[in-house]
CSV table of C-alpha atoms in Angstrom, one decimal:
chain,number,residue,atom,x,y,z
A,278,ASN,CA,-8.7,-15.4,-6.7
A,279,ALA,CA,-7.4,-15.4,-3.1
A,280,GLY,CA,-3.7,-15.7,-3.9
A,281,VAL,CA,-1.7,-16.3,-0.7
A,282,THR,CA,-3.8,-16.4,2.5
A,283,GLN,CA,-2.2,-16.2,6.0
A,284,THR,CA,-3.8,-16.6,9.3
A,285,PRO,CA,-3.9,-15.2,11.9
A,286,LYS,CA,-3.1,-11.6,11.1
A,287,PHE,CA,-2.2,-10.8,14.7
A,288,ARG,CA,-1.2,-12.9,17.7
A,289,ILE,CA,0.3,-12.4,21.1
A,290,LEU,CA,2.1,-15.4,22.6
A,291,LYS,CA,3.6,-15.9,26.0
A,292,ILE,CA,7.2,-17.1,26.3
A,293,GLY,CA,7.3,-20.9,26.0
A,294,GLN,CA,3.9,-21.2,24.2
A,295,SER,CA,3.7,-22.8,20.7
A,296,MET,CA,1.6,-21.9,17.7
A,297,THR,CA,1.2,-22.6,14.0
A,298,LEU,CA,1.0,-19.9,11.4
A,299,GLN,CA,-1.2,-21.0,8.5
A,300,CYS,CA,-0.4,-20.3,4.9
A,301,ALA,CA,-2.4,-21.4,1.8
A,302,GLN,CA,-2.1,-20.5,-1.8
A,303,ASP,CA,-4.5,-21.3,-4.6
A,304,MET,CA,-2.3,-20.6,-7.6
A,305,ASN,CA,-0.8,-24.1,-7.9
A,306,HIS,CA,2.6,-22.7,-7.2
A,307,ASN,CA,5.4,-25.2,-6.5
A,308,TYR,CA,7.6,-23.0,-4.4
A,309,MET,CA,6.5,-21.6,-1.0
A,310,TYR,CA,8.5,-19.5,1.4
A,311,TRP,CA,8.4,-18.2,5.0
A,312,TYR,CA,10.1,-14.9,5.7
A,313,ARG,CA,10.3,-12.8,8.8
A,314,GLN,CA,10.6,-9.1,8.7
A,315,ASP,CA,12.3,-7.2,11.5
A,316,PRO,CA,12.5,-3.4,11.5
A,317,GLY,CA,15.4,-2.1,9.4
A,318,MET,CA,16.5,-5.6,8.5
A,319,GLY,CA,14.6,-6.5,5.4
A,320,LEU,CA,13.2,-10.0,5.0
A,321,LYS,CA,15.0,-13.1,6.1
A,322,LEU,CA,14.2,-16.5,4.8
A,323,ILE,CA,13.1,-19.0,7.5
A,324,TYR,CA,12.2,-22.1,5.4
A,325,TYR,CA,11.2,-22.8,1.9
A,326,SER,CA,9.6,-25.7,0.0
A,327,VAL,CA,10.0,-26.7,-3.6
A,328,GLY,CA,7.0,-29.0,-3.7
A,329,ALA,CA,4.8,-31.2,-1.5
A,330,GLY,CA,6.9,-33.3,0.8
A,331,ILE,CA,10.1,-31.3,0.3
A,332,THR,CA,11.3,-28.5,2.7
A,333,ASP,CA,14.6,-27.0,3.4
A,334,LYS,CA,16.1,-24.4,5.8
A,335,GLY,CA,16.7,-20.8,4.9
A,336,GLU,CA,18.8,-18.3,6.6
A,337,VAL,CA,17.2,-18.2,10.1
A,338,PRO,CA,15.4,-21.6,10.7
A,339,ASN,CA,16.2,-22.0,14.4
A,340,GLY,CA,13.1,-22.2,16.6
A,341,TYR,CA,10.8,-23.0,13.7
A,342,ASN,CA,9.5,-26.0,11.8
A,343,VAL,CA,7.5,-26.5,8.6
A,344,SER,CA,5.7,-29.2,6.7
A,345,ARG,CA,4.3,-29.3,3.2
A,346,SER,CA,1.8,-32.2,2.9
A,347,THR,CA,0.0,-30.6,0.0
A,348,THR,CA,0.8,-28.1,-2.8
A,349,GLU,CA,-1.5,-25.6,-1.3
A,350,ASP,CA,-0.5,-25.4,2.4
A,351,PHE,CA,2.7,-24.5,4.1
A,352,PRO,CA,2.3,-24.0,7.8
A,353,LEU,CA,5.0,-22.6,10.0
A,354,ARG,CA,5.3,-24.0,13.6
A,355,LEU,CA,6.8,-22.1,16.4
A,356,GLU,CA,7.9,-24.3,19.3
A,357,LEU,CA,8.7,-22.7,22.7
A,358,ALA,CA,8.2,-19.1,21.6
A,359,ALA,CA,10.9,-16.6,22.6
A,360,PRO,CA,10.9,-12.8,22.6
A,361,SER,CA,13.4,-12.9,19.7
A,362,GLN,CA,10.6,-14.4,17.5
A,363,THR,CA,8.6,-11.2,17.8
A,364,SER,CA,8.4,-10.2,14.2
A,365,VAL,CA,6.1,-9.9,11.1
A,366,TYR,CA,5.9,-13.2,9.2
A,367,PHE,CA,5.3,-13.4,5.5
A,368,CYS,CA,4.4,-16.4,3.5
A,369,ALA,CA,5.0,-16.3,-0.2
A,370,SER,CA,4.7,-18.5,-3.2
A,371,SER,CA,6.2,-18.6,-6.7
A,372,LEU,CA,5.5,-20.7,-9.7
A,373,ASN,CA,9.0,-22.1,-9.9
A,374,ARG,CA,12.4,-21.2,-8.6
A,375,ALA,CA,13.0,-17.7,-7.3
A,376,ASN,CA,13.5,-16.4,-10.8
A,377,THR,CA,9.7,-15.8,-11.1
A,378,GLU,CA,8.0,-13.2,-9.0
A,379,ALA,CA,6.8,-14.2,-5.6
A,380,PHE,CA,3.3,-13.5,-4.3
A,381,PHE,CA,3.0,-12.6,-0.7
A,382,GLY,CA,0.4,-13.0,2.0
A,383,GLN,CA,-0.7,-10.1,4.1
A,384,GLY,CA,1.6,-11.0,7.0
A,385,THR,CA,1.2,-12.1,10.6
A,386,ARG,CA,2.3,-9.8,13.3
A,387,LEU,CA,3.5,-11.9,16.2
A,388,THR,CA,4.4,-10.6,19.6
A,389,VAL,CA,6.0,-12.8,22.2
A,390,VAL,CA,5.8,-11.5,25.8
B,183,ALA,CA,27.9,-14.3,-1.6
B,184,GLN,CA,24.7,-12.6,-2.6
B,185,LYS,CA,23.9,-9.3,-1.2
B,186,VAL,CA,21.5,-6.4,-1.9
B,187,THR,CA,22.2,-2.9,-0.5
B,188,GLN,CA,19.7,-0.2,-0.3
B,189,ALA,CA,21.7,2.6,1.3
B,190,GLN,CA,18.8,5.1,1.5
B,191,THR,CA,16.9,4.2,4.7
B,192,GLU,CA,14.4,7.0,4.5
B,193,ILE,CA,13.5,9.6,1.8
B,194,SER,CA,11.0,12.4,2.0
B,195,VAL,CA,9.9,14.3,-1.1
B,196,VAL,CA,7.2,16.9,-1.8
B,197,GLU,CA,4.4,15.7,-4.0
B,198,LYS,CA,5.2,16.0,-7.8
B,199,GLU,CA,8.9,15.8,-7.2
B,200,ASP,CA,10.9,13.0,-8.9
B,201,VAL,CA,12.7,10.5,-6.6
B,202,THR,CA,15.2,7.7,-7.3
B,203,LEU,CA,15.6,4.7,-5.0
B,204,ASP,CA,19.0,3.1,-5.3
B,205,CYS,CA,19.7,-0.6,-5.3
B,206,VAL,CA,23.2,-2.2,-5.5
B,207,TYR,CA,23.6,-5.9,-5.7
B,208,GLU,CA,26.4,-8.5,-5.4
B,209,THR,CA,26.4,-11.9,-7.0
B,210,ARG,CA,29.0,-14.1,-8.6
B,211,ASP,CA,26.5,-15.6,-11.1
B,212,THR,CA,26.1,-14.4,-14.6
B,213,THR,CA,22.5,-15.4,-14.5
B,214,TYR,CA,20.4,-13.7,-11.9
B,215,TYR,CA,17.1,-11.9,-11.4
B,216,LEU,CA,16.3,-8.6,-9.8
B,217,PHE,CA,13.0,-7.5,-8.4
B,218,TRP,CA,11.4,-4.5,-6.8
B,219,TYR,CA,8.5,-4.8,-4.3
B,220,LYS,CA,6.4,-2.1,-2.7
B,221,GLN,CA,5.1,-2.4,0.9
B,222,PRO,CA,2.4,0.2,1.5
B,223,PRO,CA,1.4,1.1,5.1
B,224,SER,CA,-1.2,-1.7,4.9
B,225,GLY,CA,1.7,-4.2,5.1
B,226,GLU,CA,1.4,-6.5,2.1
B,227,LEU,CA,4.3,-6.8,-0.4
B,228,VAL,CA,3.3,-5.9,-4.0
B,229,PHE,CA,5.4,-7.1,-6.9
B,230,LEU,CA,6.5,-4.2,-9.2
B,231,ILE,CA,9.1,-5.6,-11.7
B,232,ARG,CA,11.4,-8.4,-12.5
B,233,ARG,CA,14.6,-8.1,-14.6
B,234,ASN,CA,17.0,-10.8,-15.7
B,235,SER,CA,20.7,-10.3,-16.0
B,236,PHE,CA,20.7,-10.6,-19.8
B,237,ASP,CA,18.2,-7.7,-20.3
B,238,GLU,CA,19.7,-4.4,-19.6
B,239,GLN,CA,17.0,-2.4,-21.3
B,240,ASN,CA,15.5,0.3,-19.1
B,241,GLU,CA,11.8,-0.1,-18.5
B,242,ILE,CA,9.1,2.5,-18.0
B,243,SER,CA,5.7,1.8,-16.6
B,244,GLY,CA,3.6,4.9,-16.2
B,245,ARG,CA,5.4,7.1,-13.6
B,246,TYR,CA,7.7,4.3,-12.7
B,247,SER,CA,11.0,3.6,-14.5
B,248,TRP,CA,13.9,1.3,-13.8
B,249,ASN,CA,17.6,1.7,-14.7
B,250,PHE,CA,19.6,-1.5,-14.8
B,251,GLN,CA,23.3,-1.1,-15.1
B,252,LYS,CA,25.5,-4.3,-14.9
B,253,SER,CA,28.6,-2.2,-15.0
B,254,THR,CA,27.8,-0.7,-11.7
B,255,SER,CA,25.7,-3.6,-10.3
B,256,SER,CA,22.8,-1.3,-9.8
B,257,PHE,CA,19.1,-1.5,-10.4
B,258,ASN,CA,17.6,1.9,-9.5
B,259,PHE,CA,14.0,2.8,-9.4
B,260,THR,CA,12.7,6.2,-10.3
B,261,ILE,CA,9.2,7.6,-9.5
B,262,THR,CA,8.3,10.6,-11.6
B,263,ALA,CA,5.9,13.2,-10.3
B,264,SER,CA,5.5,11.5,-7.0
B,265,GLN,CA,2.1,11.2,-5.4
B,266,VAL,CA,1.1,10.6,-1.8
B,267,VAL,CA,0.0,7.1,-2.7
B,268,ASP,CA,3.6,6.3,-3.5
B,269,SER,CA,4.4,6.5,0.2
B,270,ALA,CA,5.6,3.1,1.1
B,271,VAL,CA,8.7,1.0,1.9
B,272,TYR,CA,10.3,-0.3,-1.3
B,273,PHE,CA,12.4,-3.4,-1.4
B,274,CYS,CA,14.9,-4.5,-4.0
B,275,ALA,CA,15.6,-8.3,-4.2
B,276,LEU,CA,17.9,-10.7,-6.0
B,277,SER,CA,17.9,-14.3,-6.9
B,278,ASP,CA,20.5,-16.1,-8.9
B,279,SER,CA,20.9,-19.5,-10.5
B,280,ASN,CA,23.2,-20.9,-7.8
B,281,THR,CA,20.7,-20.3,-5.0
B,282,GLY,CA,17.6,-20.0,-7.0
B,283,ASN,CA,15.4,-21.1,-4.2
B,284,GLN,CA,15.2,-17.8,-2.4
B,285,PHE,CA,15.1,-14.1,-2.8
B,286,TYR,CA,17.7,-11.9,-1.1
B,287,PHE,CA,16.1,-8.7,0.0
B,288,GLY,CA,17.6,-5.4,0.7
B,289,THR,CA,16.7,-3.6,3.9
B,290,GLY,CA,14.3,-1.4,2.2
B,291,THR,CA,13.8,2.4,1.6
B,292,SER,CA,11.0,4.1,3.3
B,293,LEU,CA,9.6,6.8,1.0
B,294,THR,CA,7.3,9.5,2.3
B,295,VAL,CA,5.6,11.8,-0.2
B,296,ILE,CA,4.5,15.0,1.5
B,297,PRO,CA,1.4,16.7,0.1
């Protein structure tokens, strides 16, 4: 049982480049989330999805885009990478609303130089 | 507004000592959920416990115990007889019925257990 799988684990981007962080879950969870973790700041929600075809902004959505074409996949797109997007990104899923525990991927450490 | 405060940024204890990690939350809802997650040095977040606002019973799981007190809006986490493997960052999180589409995380407490 893979749970939540994120790729890549590490990436270095140059300013202005774009990339997609992949996230897949095999638990048939409806809800999926993207968080970023900055030192001493906890986790901040970027985007979330309540099901295929439905996405919504979280606390810090600027500079990112998402899509949810299937229940399993929830990719995060960075357009025109900026140094402020240097962070660790976590994808998570939960069965229903955020009153059930979330399962997290192993994270993607992104550095923008 | 929802908020989770973990005032202890870093804690160091010697192995076998007991340690309590504090979590104070704010919400206007009467229905809400509280969580603790562990982030070991390997980086992944591991779910430890979930509590709903209607269940104030304390819980014990092995060396871990949780004290939920609505009167003080606190959900503290105690590790008894700490071990080196307990070294990690611990996050407290909140979700409520109004904004049940996300978890609000505290800033985390970094626990170091010294052998």
